[in-house]
XYZ file of C-alpha atoms in Angstrom:
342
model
C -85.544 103.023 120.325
C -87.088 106.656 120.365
C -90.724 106.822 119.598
C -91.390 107.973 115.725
C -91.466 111.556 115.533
C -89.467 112.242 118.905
C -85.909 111.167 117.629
C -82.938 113.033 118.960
C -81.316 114.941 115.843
C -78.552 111.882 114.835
C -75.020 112.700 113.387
C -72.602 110.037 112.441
C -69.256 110.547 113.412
C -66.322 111.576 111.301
C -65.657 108.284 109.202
C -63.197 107.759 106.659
C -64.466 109.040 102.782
C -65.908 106.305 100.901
C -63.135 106.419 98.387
C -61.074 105.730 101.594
C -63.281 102.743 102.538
C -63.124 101.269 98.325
C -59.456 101.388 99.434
C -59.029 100.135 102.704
C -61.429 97.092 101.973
C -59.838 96.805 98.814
C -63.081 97.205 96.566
C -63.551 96.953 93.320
C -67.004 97.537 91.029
C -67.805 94.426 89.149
C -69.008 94.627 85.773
C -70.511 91.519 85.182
C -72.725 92.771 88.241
C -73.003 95.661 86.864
C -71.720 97.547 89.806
C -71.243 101.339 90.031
C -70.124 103.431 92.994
C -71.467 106.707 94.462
C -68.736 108.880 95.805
C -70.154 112.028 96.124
C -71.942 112.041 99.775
C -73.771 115.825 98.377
C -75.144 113.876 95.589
C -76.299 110.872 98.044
C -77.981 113.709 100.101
C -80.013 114.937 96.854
C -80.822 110.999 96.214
C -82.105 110.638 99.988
C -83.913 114.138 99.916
C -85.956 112.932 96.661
C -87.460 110.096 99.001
C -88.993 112.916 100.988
C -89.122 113.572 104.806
C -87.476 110.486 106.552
C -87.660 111.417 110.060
C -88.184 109.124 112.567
C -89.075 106.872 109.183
C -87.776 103.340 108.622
C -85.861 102.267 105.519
C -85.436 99.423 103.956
C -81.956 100.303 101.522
C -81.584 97.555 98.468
C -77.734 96.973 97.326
C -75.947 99.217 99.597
C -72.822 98.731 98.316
C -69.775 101.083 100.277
C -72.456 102.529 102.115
C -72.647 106.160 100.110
C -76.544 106.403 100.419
C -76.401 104.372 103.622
C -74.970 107.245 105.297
C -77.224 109.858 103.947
C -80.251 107.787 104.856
C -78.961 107.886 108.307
C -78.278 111.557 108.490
C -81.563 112.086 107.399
C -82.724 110.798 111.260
C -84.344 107.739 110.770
C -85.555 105.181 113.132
C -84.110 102.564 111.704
C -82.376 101.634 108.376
C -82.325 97.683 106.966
C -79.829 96.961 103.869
C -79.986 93.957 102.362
C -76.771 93.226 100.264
C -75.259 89.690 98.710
C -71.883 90.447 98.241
C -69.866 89.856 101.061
C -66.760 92.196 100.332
C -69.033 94.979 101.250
C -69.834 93.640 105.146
C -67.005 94.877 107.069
C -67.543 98.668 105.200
C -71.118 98.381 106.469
C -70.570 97.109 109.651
C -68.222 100.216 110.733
C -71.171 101.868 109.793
C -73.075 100.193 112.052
C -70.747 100.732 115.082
C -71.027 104.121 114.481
C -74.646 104.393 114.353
C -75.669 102.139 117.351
C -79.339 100.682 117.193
C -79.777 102.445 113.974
C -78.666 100.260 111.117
C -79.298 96.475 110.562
C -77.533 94.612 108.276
C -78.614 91.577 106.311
C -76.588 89.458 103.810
C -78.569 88.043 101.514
C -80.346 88.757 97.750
C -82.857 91.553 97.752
C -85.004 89.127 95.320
C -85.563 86.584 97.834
C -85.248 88.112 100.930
C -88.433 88.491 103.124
C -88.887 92.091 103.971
C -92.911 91.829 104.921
C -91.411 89.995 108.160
C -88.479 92.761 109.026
C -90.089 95.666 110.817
C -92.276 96.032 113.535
C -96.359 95.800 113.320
C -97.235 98.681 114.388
C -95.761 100.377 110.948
C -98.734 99.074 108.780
C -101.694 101.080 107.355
C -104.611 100.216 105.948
C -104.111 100.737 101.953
C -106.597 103.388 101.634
C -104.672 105.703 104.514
C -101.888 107.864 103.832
C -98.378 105.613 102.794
C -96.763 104.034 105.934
C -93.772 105.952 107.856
C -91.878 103.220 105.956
C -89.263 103.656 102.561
C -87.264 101.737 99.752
C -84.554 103.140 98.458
C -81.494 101.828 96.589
C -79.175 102.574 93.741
C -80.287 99.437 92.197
C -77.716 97.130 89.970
C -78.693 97.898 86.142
C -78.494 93.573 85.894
C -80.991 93.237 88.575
C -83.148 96.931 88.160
C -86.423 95.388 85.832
C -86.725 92.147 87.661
C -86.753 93.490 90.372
C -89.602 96.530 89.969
C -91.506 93.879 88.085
C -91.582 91.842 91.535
C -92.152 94.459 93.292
C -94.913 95.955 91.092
C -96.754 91.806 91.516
C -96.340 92.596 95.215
C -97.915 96.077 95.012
C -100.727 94.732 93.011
C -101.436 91.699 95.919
C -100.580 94.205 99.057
C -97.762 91.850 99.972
C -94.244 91.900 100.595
C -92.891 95.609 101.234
C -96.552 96.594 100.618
C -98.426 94.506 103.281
C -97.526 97.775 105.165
C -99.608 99.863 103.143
C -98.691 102.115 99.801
C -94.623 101.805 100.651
C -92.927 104.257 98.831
C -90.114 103.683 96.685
C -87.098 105.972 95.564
C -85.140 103.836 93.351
C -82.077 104.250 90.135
C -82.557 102.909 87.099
C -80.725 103.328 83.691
C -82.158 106.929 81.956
C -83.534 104.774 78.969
C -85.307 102.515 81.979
C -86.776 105.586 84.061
C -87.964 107.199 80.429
C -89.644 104.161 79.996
C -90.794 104.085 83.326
C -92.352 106.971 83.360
C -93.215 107.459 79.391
C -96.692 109.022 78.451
C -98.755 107.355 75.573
C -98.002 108.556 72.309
C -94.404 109.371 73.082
C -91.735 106.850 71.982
C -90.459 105.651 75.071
C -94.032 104.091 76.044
C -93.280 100.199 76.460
C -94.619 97.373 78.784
C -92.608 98.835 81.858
C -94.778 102.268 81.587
C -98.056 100.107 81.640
C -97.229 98.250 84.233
C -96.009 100.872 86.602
C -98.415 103.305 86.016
C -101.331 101.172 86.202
C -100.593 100.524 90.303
C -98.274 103.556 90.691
C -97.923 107.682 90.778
C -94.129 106.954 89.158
C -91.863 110.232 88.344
C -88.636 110.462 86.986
C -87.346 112.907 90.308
C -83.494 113.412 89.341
C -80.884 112.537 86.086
C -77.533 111.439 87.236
C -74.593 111.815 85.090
C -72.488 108.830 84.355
C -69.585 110.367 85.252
C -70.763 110.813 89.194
C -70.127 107.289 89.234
C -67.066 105.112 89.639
C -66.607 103.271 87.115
C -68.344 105.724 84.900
C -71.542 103.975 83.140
C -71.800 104.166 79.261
C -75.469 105.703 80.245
C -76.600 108.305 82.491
C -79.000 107.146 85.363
C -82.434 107.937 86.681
C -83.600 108.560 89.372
C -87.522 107.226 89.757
C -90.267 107.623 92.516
C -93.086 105.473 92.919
C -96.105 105.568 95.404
C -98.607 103.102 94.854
C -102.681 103.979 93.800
C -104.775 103.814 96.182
C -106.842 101.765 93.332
C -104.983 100.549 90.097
C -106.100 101.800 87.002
C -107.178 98.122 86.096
C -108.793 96.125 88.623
C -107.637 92.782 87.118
C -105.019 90.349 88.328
C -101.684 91.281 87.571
C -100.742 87.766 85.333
C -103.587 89.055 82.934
C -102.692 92.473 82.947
C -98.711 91.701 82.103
C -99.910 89.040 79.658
C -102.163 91.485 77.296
C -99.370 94.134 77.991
C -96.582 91.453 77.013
C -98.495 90.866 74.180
C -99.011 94.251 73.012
C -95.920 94.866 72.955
C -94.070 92.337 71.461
C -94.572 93.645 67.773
C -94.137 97.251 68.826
C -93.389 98.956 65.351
C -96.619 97.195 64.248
C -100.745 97.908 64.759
C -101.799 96.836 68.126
C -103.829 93.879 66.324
C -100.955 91.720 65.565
C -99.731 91.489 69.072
C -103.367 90.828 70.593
C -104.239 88.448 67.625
C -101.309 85.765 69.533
C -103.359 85.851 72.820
C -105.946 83.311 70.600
C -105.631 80.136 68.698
C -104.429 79.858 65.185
C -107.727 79.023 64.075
C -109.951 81.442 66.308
C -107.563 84.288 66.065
C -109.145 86.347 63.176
C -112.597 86.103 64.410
C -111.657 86.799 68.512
C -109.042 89.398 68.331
C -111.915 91.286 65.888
C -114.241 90.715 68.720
C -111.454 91.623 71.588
C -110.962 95.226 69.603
C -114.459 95.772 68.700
C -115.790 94.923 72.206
C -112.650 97.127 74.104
C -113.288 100.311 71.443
C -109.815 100.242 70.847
C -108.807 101.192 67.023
C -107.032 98.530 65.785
C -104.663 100.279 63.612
C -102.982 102.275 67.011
C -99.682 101.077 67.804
C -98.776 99.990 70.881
C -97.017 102.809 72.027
C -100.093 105.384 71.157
C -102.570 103.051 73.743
C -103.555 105.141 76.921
C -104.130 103.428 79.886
C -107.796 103.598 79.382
C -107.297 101.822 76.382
C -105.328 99.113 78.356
C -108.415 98.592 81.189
C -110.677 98.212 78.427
C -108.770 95.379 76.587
C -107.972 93.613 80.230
C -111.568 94.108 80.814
C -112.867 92.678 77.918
C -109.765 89.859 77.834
C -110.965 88.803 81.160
C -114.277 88.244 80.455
C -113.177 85.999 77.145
C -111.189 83.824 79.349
C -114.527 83.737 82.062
C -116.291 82.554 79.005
C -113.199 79.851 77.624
C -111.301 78.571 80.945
C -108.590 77.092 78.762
C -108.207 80.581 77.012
C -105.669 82.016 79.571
C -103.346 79.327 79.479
C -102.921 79.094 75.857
C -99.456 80.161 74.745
C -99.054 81.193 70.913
C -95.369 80.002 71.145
C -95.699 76.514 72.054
C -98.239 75.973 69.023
C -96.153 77.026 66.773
C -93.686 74.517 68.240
C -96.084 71.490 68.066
C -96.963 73.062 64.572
C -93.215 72.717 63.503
C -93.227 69.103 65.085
C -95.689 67.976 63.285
C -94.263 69.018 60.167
C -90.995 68.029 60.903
C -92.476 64.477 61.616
C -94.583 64.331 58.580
C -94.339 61.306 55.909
C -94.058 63.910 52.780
C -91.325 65.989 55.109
C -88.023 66.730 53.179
C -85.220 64.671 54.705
C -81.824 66.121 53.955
């Protein structure tokens, strides 16, 4: 393999259209997996471009599908591309890719949530989190079914340096439903601020890069698509683990319509909650009448700051779980002597 950097300029060689390779393989999108095809290899390009200079870069490509953004990413000269996809009817497609791109694309079969990408590329790749993001990239039009678990485990890894991010700040380049990458990328005070905005933008630089009509897809999508970029912070906005940080977030937002209070009051007992979510606000400077969708950032640190300490002070505070007391509350009155019996 050429040295990073010093990479004769690659060009596949004249393959059949990926409409002809849905046909010859006999594919077909899959709903219930919420499949949807990229035909259009000048879109695929703009996709690939939005990821930024991949020369001589490796790439790890999530849900490859016929290979559409495969074979962009390997126009673009990389050193090496990785997709990881689990269904098996689109191997052979990929593997004719392969052939004609010798040494350059690896193909795994396996699920993108389990597989083990911190072990797939060489050493030498990784950079200490403070540097400049490693010559390394995720992309992937990403199956709307699998889209927010996914980013969520991939924001936990961010926030531990682990998994695609033991390399350093790994960059991401990744579709998401247009609701999902508004959310994604949603400022506080406007509408579509939820617990996916907080979450990104609290370990990542995230930008909504490209919109992607429905209709470039096949089968068309009842949505149009984003198209989101992420580089990780070189320090989060809240320096506390990431279980606390979803948890208050979680929290927040559950009762969005509502004032902030109600959702932070269920992070406390029944019987404590009054008294400690006064004390949480008070202590954070956060107005208790904002709702959760008007909360900056700043706002957030503050009440994971302030959470955090609580819990220092209570060990059994963090594990409490608002949900399962009101289940042992219904128990018990379900199991009470003067409880109506039908």
């Amino acid at each position: 393999m050429a040295a990073a950097g010093k990479l004769n300029p690659f060009r596949l060689p004249p393959l059949p259209t990926i409409r002809e390779i849905i046909k010859l393989f006999r594919l077909q999108a899959l709903r219930q997996l919420s499949q949807n095809f990229l035909l259009d290899l000048r879109l695929t390009d703009k996709i690939v471009r939005k990821a930024g200079n991949l020369t001589g870069a490796y790439v790890y490509e999530v849900g490859p599908g016929p290979g559409g953004i495969t074979r962009s990413i390997l126009s673009a000269n990389v050193a090496e591309l990785l997709v990881v996809e689990k269904d098996t009817r689109f191997l052979p497609g990929l593997q004719m890719l392969s052939d004609a791109a010798p040494g350059k694309l690896r193909i795994v079969h396996g699920d993108v949530l389990t597989y083990r990408v911190d072990r797939a590329f060489p050493e030498s790749l990784k950079r200490p989190w403070e540097d400049d993001p490693p010559n390394f990239h995720i992309i992937g039009n990403l199956p709307f079914s699998v889209s927010t678990p996914l980013i969520i485990k991939w924001l936990r890894e961010v926030s531990r340096q682990e998994g695609p991010f033991a390399y350093g700040r790994t960059q991401m380049t990744l579709t998401f439903q247009k609701e999902v990458a508004e959310r994604l990328t949603a400022t506080a005070g406007s509408k579509p601020r939820s617990r996916l905005s907080i979450m990104a933008q609290y370990l990542c630089s995230v930008q909504h890069v490209l919109t992607i009509p429905g209709q470039a897809f096949v089968p068309k999508p009842e949505v149009d698509v984003g198209l989101v970029h992420f580089t990780p912070l070189v320090r989060p906005a809240i320096q506390q683990p990431f279980d606390l940080v979803e948890k208050v977030v979680q929290h927040v937002f559950q009762f969005r319509r509502k004032y902030c209070y109600h959702g932070l009051g269920m992070l406390f007992p029944e019987d404590q909650r009054l008294e400690r979510t006064g004390r949480l606000l008070q202590l954070a400077d956060v107005e208790p009448t904002l709702r959760p969708w008007q909360l900056s950032l700043a706002h957030f640190r503050s009440l994971c700051d302030v959470y955090r300490g609580m819990c220092d002070g209570d060990p059994q505070l963090f594990a409490y779980n608002f949900r399962e007391e009101l289940k042992q509350s219904k128990s018990r009155r379900q199991g009470s002597p003067g409880a109506l019996r039908l």
